[in-house]
Coordinates of C-alpha atoms in Angstrom, one line a residue:
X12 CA -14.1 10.9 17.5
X13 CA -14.1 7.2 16.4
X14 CA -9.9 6.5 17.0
X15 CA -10.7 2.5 16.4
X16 CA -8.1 3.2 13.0
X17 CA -5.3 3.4 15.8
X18 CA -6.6 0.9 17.8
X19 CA -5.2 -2.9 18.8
X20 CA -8.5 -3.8 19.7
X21 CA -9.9 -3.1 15.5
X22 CA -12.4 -6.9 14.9
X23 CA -11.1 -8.6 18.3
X24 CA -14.2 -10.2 19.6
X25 CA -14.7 -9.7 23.4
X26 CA -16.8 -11.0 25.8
X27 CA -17.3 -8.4 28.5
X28 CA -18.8 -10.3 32.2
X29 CA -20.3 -8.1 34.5
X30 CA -21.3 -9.1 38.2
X31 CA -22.8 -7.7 41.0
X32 CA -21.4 -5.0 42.2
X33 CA -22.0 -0.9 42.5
X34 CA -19.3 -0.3 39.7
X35 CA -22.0 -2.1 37.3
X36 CA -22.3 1.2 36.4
X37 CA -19.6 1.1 34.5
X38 CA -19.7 -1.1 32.2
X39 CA -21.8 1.3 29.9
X40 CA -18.6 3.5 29.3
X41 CA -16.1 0.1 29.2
X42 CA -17.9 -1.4 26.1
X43 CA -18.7 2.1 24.3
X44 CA -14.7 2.7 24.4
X45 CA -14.1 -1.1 24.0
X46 CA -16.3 -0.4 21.1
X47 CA -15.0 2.9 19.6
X48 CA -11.9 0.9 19.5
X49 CA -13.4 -1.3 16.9
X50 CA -14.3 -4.3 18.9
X51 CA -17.4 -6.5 18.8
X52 CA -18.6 -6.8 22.5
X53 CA -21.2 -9.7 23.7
X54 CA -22.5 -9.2 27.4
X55 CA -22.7 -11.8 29.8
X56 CA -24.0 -10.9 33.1
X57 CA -24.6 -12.6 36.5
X58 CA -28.2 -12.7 37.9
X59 CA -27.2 -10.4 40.7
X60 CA -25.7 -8.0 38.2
X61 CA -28.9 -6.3 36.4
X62 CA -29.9 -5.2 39.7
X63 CA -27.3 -2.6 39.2
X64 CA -27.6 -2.5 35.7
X65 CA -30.1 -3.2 32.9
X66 CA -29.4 -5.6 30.1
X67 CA -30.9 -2.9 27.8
X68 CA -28.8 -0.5 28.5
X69 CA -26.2 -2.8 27.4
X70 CA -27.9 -4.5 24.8
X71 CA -28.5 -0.7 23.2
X72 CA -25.2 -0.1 23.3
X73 CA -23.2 -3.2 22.0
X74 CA -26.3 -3.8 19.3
X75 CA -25.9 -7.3 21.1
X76 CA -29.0 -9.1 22.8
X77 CA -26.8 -9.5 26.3
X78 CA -26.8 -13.3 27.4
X79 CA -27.5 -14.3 31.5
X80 CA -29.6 -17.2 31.5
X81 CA -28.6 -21.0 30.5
X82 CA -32.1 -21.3 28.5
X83 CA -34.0 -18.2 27.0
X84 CA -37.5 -17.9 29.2
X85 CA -39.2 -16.8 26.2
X86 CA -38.7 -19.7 23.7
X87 CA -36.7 -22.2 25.5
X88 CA -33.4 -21.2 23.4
X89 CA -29.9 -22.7 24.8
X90 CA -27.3 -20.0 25.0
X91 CA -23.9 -21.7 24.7
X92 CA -21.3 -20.7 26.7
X93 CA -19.1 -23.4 24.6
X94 CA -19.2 -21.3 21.6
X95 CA -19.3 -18.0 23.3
X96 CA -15.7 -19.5 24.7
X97 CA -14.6 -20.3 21.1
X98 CA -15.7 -16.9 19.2
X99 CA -13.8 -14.9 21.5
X100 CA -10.7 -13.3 21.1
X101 CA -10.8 -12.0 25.3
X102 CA -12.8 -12.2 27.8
X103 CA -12.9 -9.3 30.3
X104 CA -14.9 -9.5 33.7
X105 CA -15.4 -6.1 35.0
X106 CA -15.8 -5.7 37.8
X107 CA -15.5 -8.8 39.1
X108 CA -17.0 -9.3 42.2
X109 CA -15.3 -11.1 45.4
X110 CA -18.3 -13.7 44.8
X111 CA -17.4 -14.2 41.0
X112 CA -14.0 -14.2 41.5
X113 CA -14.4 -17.3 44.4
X114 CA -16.3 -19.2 41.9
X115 CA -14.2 -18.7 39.3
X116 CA -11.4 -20.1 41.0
X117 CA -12.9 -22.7 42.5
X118 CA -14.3 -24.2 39.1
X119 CA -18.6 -23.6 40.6
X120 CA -20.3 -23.0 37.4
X121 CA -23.9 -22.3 38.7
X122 CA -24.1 -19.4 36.2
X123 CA -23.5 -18.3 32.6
X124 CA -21.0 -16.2 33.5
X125 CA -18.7 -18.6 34.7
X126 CA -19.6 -21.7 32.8
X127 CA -18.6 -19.0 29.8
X128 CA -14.9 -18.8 32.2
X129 CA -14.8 -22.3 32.3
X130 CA -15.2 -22.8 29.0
X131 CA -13.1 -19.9 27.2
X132 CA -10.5 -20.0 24.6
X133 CA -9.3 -16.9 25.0
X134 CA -7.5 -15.2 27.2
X135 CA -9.2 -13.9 30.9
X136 CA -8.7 -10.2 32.4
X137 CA -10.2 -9.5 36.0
X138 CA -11.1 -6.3 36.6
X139 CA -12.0 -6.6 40.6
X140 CA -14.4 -4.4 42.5
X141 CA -15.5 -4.8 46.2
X142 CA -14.8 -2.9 49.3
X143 CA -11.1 -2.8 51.1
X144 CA -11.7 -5.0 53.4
X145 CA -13.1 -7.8 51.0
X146 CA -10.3 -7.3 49.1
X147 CA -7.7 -7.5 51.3
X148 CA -9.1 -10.8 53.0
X149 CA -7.3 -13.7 52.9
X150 CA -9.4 -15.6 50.8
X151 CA -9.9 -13.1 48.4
X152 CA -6.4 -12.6 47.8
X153 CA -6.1 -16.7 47.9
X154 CA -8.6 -16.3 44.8
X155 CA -7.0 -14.0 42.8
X156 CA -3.4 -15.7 42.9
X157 CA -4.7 -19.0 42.1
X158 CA -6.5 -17.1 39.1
X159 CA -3.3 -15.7 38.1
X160 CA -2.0 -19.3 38.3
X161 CA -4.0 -20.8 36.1
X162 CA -3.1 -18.0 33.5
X163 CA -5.6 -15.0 33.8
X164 CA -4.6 -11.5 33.8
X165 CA -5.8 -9.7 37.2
X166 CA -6.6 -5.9 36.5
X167 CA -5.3 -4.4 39.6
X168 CA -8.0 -1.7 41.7
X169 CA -7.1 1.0 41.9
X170 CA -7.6 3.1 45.8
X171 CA -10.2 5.4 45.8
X172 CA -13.4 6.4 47.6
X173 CA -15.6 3.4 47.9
X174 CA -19.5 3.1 48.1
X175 CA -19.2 1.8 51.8
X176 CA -17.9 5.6 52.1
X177 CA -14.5 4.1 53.0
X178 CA -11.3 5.0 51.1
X179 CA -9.3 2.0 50.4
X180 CA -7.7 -0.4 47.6
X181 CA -11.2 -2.1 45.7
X182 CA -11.9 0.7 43.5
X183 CA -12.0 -0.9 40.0
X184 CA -9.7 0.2 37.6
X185 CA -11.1 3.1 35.2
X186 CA -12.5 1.8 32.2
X187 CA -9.9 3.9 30.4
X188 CA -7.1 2.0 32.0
X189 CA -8.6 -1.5 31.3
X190 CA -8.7 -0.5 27.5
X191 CA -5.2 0.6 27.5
X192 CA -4.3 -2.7 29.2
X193 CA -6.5 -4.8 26.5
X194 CA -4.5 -2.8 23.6
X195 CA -1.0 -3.1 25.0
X196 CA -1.4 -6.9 25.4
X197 CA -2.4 -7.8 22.2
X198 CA 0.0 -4.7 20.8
X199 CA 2.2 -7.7 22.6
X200 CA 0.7 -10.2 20.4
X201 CA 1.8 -9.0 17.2
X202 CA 4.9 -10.9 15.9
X203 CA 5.4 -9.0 12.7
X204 CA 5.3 -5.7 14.0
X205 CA 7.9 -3.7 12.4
X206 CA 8.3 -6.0 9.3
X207 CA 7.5 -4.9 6.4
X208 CA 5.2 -7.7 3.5
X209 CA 4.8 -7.6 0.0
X210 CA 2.3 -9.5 -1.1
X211 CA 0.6 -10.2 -4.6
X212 CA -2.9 -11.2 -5.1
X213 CA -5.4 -11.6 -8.4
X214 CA -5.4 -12.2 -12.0
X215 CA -3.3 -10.2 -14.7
X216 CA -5.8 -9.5 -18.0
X217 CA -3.7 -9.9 -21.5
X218 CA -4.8 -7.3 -23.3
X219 CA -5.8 -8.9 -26.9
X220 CA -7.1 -5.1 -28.2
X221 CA -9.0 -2.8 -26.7
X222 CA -11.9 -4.9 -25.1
X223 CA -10.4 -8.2 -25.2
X224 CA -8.1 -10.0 -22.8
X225 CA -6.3 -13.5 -21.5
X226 CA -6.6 -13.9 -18.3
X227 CA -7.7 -16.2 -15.8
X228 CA -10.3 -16.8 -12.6
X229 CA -8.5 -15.7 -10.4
X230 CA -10.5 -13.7 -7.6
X231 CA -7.9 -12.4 -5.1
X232 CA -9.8 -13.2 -2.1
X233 CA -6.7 -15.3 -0.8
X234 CA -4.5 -12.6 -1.8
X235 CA -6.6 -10.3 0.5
X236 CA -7.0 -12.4 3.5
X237 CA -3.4 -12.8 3.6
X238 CA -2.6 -9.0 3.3
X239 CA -5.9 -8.3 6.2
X240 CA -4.1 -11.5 8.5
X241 CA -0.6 -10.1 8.6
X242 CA -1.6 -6.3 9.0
X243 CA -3.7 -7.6 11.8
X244 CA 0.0 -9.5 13.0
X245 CA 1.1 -5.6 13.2
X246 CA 3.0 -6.2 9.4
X247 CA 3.4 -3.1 7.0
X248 CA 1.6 -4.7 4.0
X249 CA 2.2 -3.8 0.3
X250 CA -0.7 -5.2 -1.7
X251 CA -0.1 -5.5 -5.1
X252 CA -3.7 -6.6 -6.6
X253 CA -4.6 -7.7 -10.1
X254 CA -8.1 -6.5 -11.4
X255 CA -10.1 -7.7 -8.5
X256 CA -13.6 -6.2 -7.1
X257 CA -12.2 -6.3 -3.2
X258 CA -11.5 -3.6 -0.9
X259 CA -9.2 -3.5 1.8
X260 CA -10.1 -3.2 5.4
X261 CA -7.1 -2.9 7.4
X262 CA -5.1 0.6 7.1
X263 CA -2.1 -0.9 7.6
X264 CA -2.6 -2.1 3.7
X265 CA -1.6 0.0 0.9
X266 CA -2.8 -1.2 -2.2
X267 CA -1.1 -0.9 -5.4
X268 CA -3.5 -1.5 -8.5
X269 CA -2.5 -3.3 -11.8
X270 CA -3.4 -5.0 -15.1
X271 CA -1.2 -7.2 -16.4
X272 CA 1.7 -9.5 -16.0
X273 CA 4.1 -6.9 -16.9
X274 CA 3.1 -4.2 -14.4
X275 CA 2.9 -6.3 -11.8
X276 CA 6.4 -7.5 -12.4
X277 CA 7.6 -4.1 -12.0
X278 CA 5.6 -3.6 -9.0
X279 CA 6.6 -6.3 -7.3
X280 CA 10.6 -5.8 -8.2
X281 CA 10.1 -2.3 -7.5
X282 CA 9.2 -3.0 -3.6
X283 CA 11.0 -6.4 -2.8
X284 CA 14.3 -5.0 -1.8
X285 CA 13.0 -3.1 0.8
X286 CA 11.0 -5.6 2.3
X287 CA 11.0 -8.7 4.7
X288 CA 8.9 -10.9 3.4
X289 CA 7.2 -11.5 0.5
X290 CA 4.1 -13.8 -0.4
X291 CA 3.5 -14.4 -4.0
X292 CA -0.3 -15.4 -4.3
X293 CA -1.3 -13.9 -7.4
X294 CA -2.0 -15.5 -10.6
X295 CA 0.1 -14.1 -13.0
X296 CA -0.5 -15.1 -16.5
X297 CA 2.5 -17.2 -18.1
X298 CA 2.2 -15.6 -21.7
X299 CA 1.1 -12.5 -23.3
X300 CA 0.2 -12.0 -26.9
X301 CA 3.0 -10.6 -28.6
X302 CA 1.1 -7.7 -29.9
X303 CA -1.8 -5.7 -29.4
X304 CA -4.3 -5.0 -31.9
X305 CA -5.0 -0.3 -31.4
X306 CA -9.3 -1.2 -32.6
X307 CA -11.2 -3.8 -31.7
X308 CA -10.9 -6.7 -34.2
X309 CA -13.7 -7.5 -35.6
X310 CA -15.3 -11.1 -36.8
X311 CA -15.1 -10.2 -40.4
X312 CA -11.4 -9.5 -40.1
X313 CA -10.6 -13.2 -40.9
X314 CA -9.6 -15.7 -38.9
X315 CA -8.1 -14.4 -35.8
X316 CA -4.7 -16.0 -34.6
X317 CA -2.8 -14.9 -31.5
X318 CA 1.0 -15.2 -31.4
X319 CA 1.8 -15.5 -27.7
X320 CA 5.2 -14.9 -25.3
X321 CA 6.1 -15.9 -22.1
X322 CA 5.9 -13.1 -19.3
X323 CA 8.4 -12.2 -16.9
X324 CA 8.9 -14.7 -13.8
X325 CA 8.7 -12.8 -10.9
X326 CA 8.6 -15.8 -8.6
X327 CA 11.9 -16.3 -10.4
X328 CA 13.4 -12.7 -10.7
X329 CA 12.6 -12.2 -6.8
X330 CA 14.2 -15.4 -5.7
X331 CA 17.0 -14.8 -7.6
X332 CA 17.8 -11.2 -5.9
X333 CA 16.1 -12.6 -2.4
X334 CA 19.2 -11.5 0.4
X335 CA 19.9 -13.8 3.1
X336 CA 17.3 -12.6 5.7
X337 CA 14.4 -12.2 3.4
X338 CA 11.7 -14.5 3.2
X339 CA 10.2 -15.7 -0.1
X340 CA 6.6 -17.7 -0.6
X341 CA 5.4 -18.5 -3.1
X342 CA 2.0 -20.8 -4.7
X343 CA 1.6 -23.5 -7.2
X344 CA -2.1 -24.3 -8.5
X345 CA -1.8 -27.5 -10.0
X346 CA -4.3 -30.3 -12.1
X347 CA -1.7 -33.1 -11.7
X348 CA 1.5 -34.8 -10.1
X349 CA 0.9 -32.1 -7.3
X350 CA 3.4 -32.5 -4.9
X351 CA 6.5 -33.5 -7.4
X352 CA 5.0 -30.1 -9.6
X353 CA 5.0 -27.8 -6.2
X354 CA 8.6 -28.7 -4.7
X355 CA 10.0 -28.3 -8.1
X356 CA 9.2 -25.0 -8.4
X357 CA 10.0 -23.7 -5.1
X358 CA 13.9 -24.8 -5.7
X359 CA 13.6 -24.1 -9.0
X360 CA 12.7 -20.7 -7.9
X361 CA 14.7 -20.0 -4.5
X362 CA 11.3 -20.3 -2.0
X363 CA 11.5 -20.4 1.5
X364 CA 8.1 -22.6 1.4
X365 CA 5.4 -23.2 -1.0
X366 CA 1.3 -23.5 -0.6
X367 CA 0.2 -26.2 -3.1
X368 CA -3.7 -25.9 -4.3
X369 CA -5.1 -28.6 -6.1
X370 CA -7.7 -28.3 -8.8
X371 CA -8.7 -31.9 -7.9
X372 CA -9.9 -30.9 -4.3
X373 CA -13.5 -30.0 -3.8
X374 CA -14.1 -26.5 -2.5
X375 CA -10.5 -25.0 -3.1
X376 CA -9.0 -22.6 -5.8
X377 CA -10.7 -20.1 -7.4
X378 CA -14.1 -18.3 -7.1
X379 CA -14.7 -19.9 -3.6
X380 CA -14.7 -18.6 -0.1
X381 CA -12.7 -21.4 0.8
X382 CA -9.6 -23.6 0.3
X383 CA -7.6 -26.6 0.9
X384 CA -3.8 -26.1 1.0
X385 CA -0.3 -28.1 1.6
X386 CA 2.3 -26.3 2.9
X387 CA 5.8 -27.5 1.4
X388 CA 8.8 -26.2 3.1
X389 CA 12.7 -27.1 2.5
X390 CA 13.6 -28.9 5.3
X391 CA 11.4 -31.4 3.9
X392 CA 8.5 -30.7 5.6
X393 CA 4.9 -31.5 4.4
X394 CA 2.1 -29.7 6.4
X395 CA -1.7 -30.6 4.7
X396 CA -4.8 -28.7 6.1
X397 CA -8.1 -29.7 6.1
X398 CA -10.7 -27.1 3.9
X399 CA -11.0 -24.0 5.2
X400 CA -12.6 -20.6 4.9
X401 CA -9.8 -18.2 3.0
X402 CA -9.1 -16.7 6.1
X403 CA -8.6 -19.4 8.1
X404 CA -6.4 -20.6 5.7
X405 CA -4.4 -17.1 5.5
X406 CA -4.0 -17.8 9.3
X407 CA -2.4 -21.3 8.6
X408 CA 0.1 -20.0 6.3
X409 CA 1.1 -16.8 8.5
X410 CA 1.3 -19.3 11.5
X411 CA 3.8 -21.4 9.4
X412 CA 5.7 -18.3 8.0
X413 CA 6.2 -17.4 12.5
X414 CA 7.7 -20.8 12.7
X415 CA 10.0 -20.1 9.2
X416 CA 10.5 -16.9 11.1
X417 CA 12.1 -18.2 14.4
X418 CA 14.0 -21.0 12.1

């Protein structure tokens, strides 16, 4: 059964090392479970390692050409061990050899394995795996600790029957284990687990009669990315979405579907109270026609004039119910006088902070995969991001909401 729906591990990148050693072996059932958690694995092996085990085995299995060379033999390629360091979310080397583990704390790089080490991002678990006596040798023990030193997490073995036919500590830890150690450290790393986030994303549609509308282009893709970025953070994340063609991925989202200005109002009142912070990103349309024509009107039926009203604030109505504790965004789209525009409206509205998009910035706004954002918060502070991809930039704000958090 595929449990990655429970899983800490669901889209964490991981780069899985695997060295020379019997309990090669393995690493076949460590990245099908790392992977039936939900994670994307990449491979990198020593030399010495696929003569335990073959790189198709584990290229088969992670859908993943595994990496072990510097250079492709077949077309000269360069495999970088730079970028394998920055798309990671972990790296996990298991098992680690006593030979790896030397190297690795000694900074020799003569393979992609380590130079990957060297060059990683993320955070390091060691998973070692050698006989008793190599692990219990001085040096070997000198190794570890000054791994741990610089920051990695050593996987303890475990004592077991070894392939010397001794019985001893070396054993690496099960690949069950090491899983469960992956998933309560980044169970860790979730700092809004336990709140609970309203958020609002997309346009509201007007209804002019039955197949006519105001509304706006809106897409909700910011919306989303904030809702996927702070279930990922372990929130509880109420979604209320305008008419938008996205899907959720995350199942800590539940998605509340609406129309208009005036049901998304009573969404978003309706749920506020109960929750800890909320993040109002949809475009909400500021008027409404005053009344709605039952049939479609047609050209002949003169000239057609539209009487409009204002909607209901919610920016507004939440900020002015918000409780001491709770923490209100909100978002200010503007074509002009920007900044002045943006801080206005968060006091004038009772927001903890404020992301400012400007119409006059390439690549930002609506119907792109991107944005450019300044973050406005009261204590005067002015935070300005350079364009991003939507999720990048959902990152940024949930980063800044941590800091509002701990404030």
């Amino acid at each position: 059964m595929n449990d990655s729906h429970l899983s800490m591990l669901e889209n964490k990148k991981i780069v899985l090392g695997i060295t020379g050693s019997i309990a090669a072996y393995k690493a076949c059932i460590l990245a099908r479970l790392l992977i039936k958690k939900g994670a994307e694995v990449q491979v990198v092996m020593t030399p010495s390692a696929k003569e335990f085990i073959t790189p198709l085995t584990l290229a088969t299995l992670t859908q993943k050409p595994v990496v072990s060379e510097f250079f492709d033999r077949r077309d000269g390629s360069w495999h970088s061990h730079v970028s394998l360091g920055l798309w990671a979310d972990a790296m996990l080397i298991a098992p680690a050899s006593a030979s790896t583990i030397g190297k690795m704390a000694n900074g020799i790089a003569d393979n992609m394995l380590v130079t990957t080490y060297l060059s990683m991002k993320a955070p390091v678990f060691v998973a070692p795996a050698m006989d008793l006596d190599m692990y219990a040798h001085p040096s070997t023990q000198a190794n570890l600790q000054k791994l741990q030193s610089y920051g990695n997490h050593i996987i303890e073995p475990g004592t077991g029957f070894l392939a010397s036919k001794l019985e001893g500590k070396g054993r690496m830890e099960e690949p069950e284990k090491i899983v469960e150690t992956l998933e309560q450290f980044f169970a860790k790393q979730q700092t809004l687990t336990g709140k609970k986030v309203l958020i609002t994303a997309g346009p509201t549609y007007e209804k002019i009669d039955p197949v006519r509308f105001i509304g706006n282009y809106s897409s909700g893709k910011m919306g989303f990315a904030l809702a996927e970025v702070c279930a990922e953070q372990g929130a509880e994340v109420t979604l209320v979405s305008g008419p938008v063609t996205l899907t959720t991925k995350h199942p800590g989202i539940k998605r509340v579907d609406v129309e208009c200005a005036q049901e998304m109002y009573e969404a978003a009142t309706k749920h506020f109270p109960k929750a800890d912070i909320a993040i109002l990103c949809a475009a909400v349309a500021d008027f409404t026609p005053k009344t709605t024509a039952d049939k479609k009107i047609k050209r002949k039926d003169n000239d057609l004039k539209l009487e409009l009203q204002p909607t209901q604030d919610i920016a507004a109505a939440l900020g002015a119910i918000k409780k001491k504790k709770q923490i209100l965004v909100g978002f200010a789209l503007e074509t002009d006088n920007e900044l002045q525009n943006a801080q206005d409206k968060m006091e004038r509205k009772n927001l903890d902070f404020i992301v400012l998009n400007s119409l006059q910035d390439k690549d930002a706004g609506f119907r792109v995969d991107t944005n450019k954002v300044t973050i406005i918060d009261r204590n005067n502070g002015l935070t300005a991001y350079d364009t991003k991809s939507k999720k990048e930039v959902a990152e940024d704000i949930v980063e800044h909401l941590l800091q509002q958090m701990k404030r």
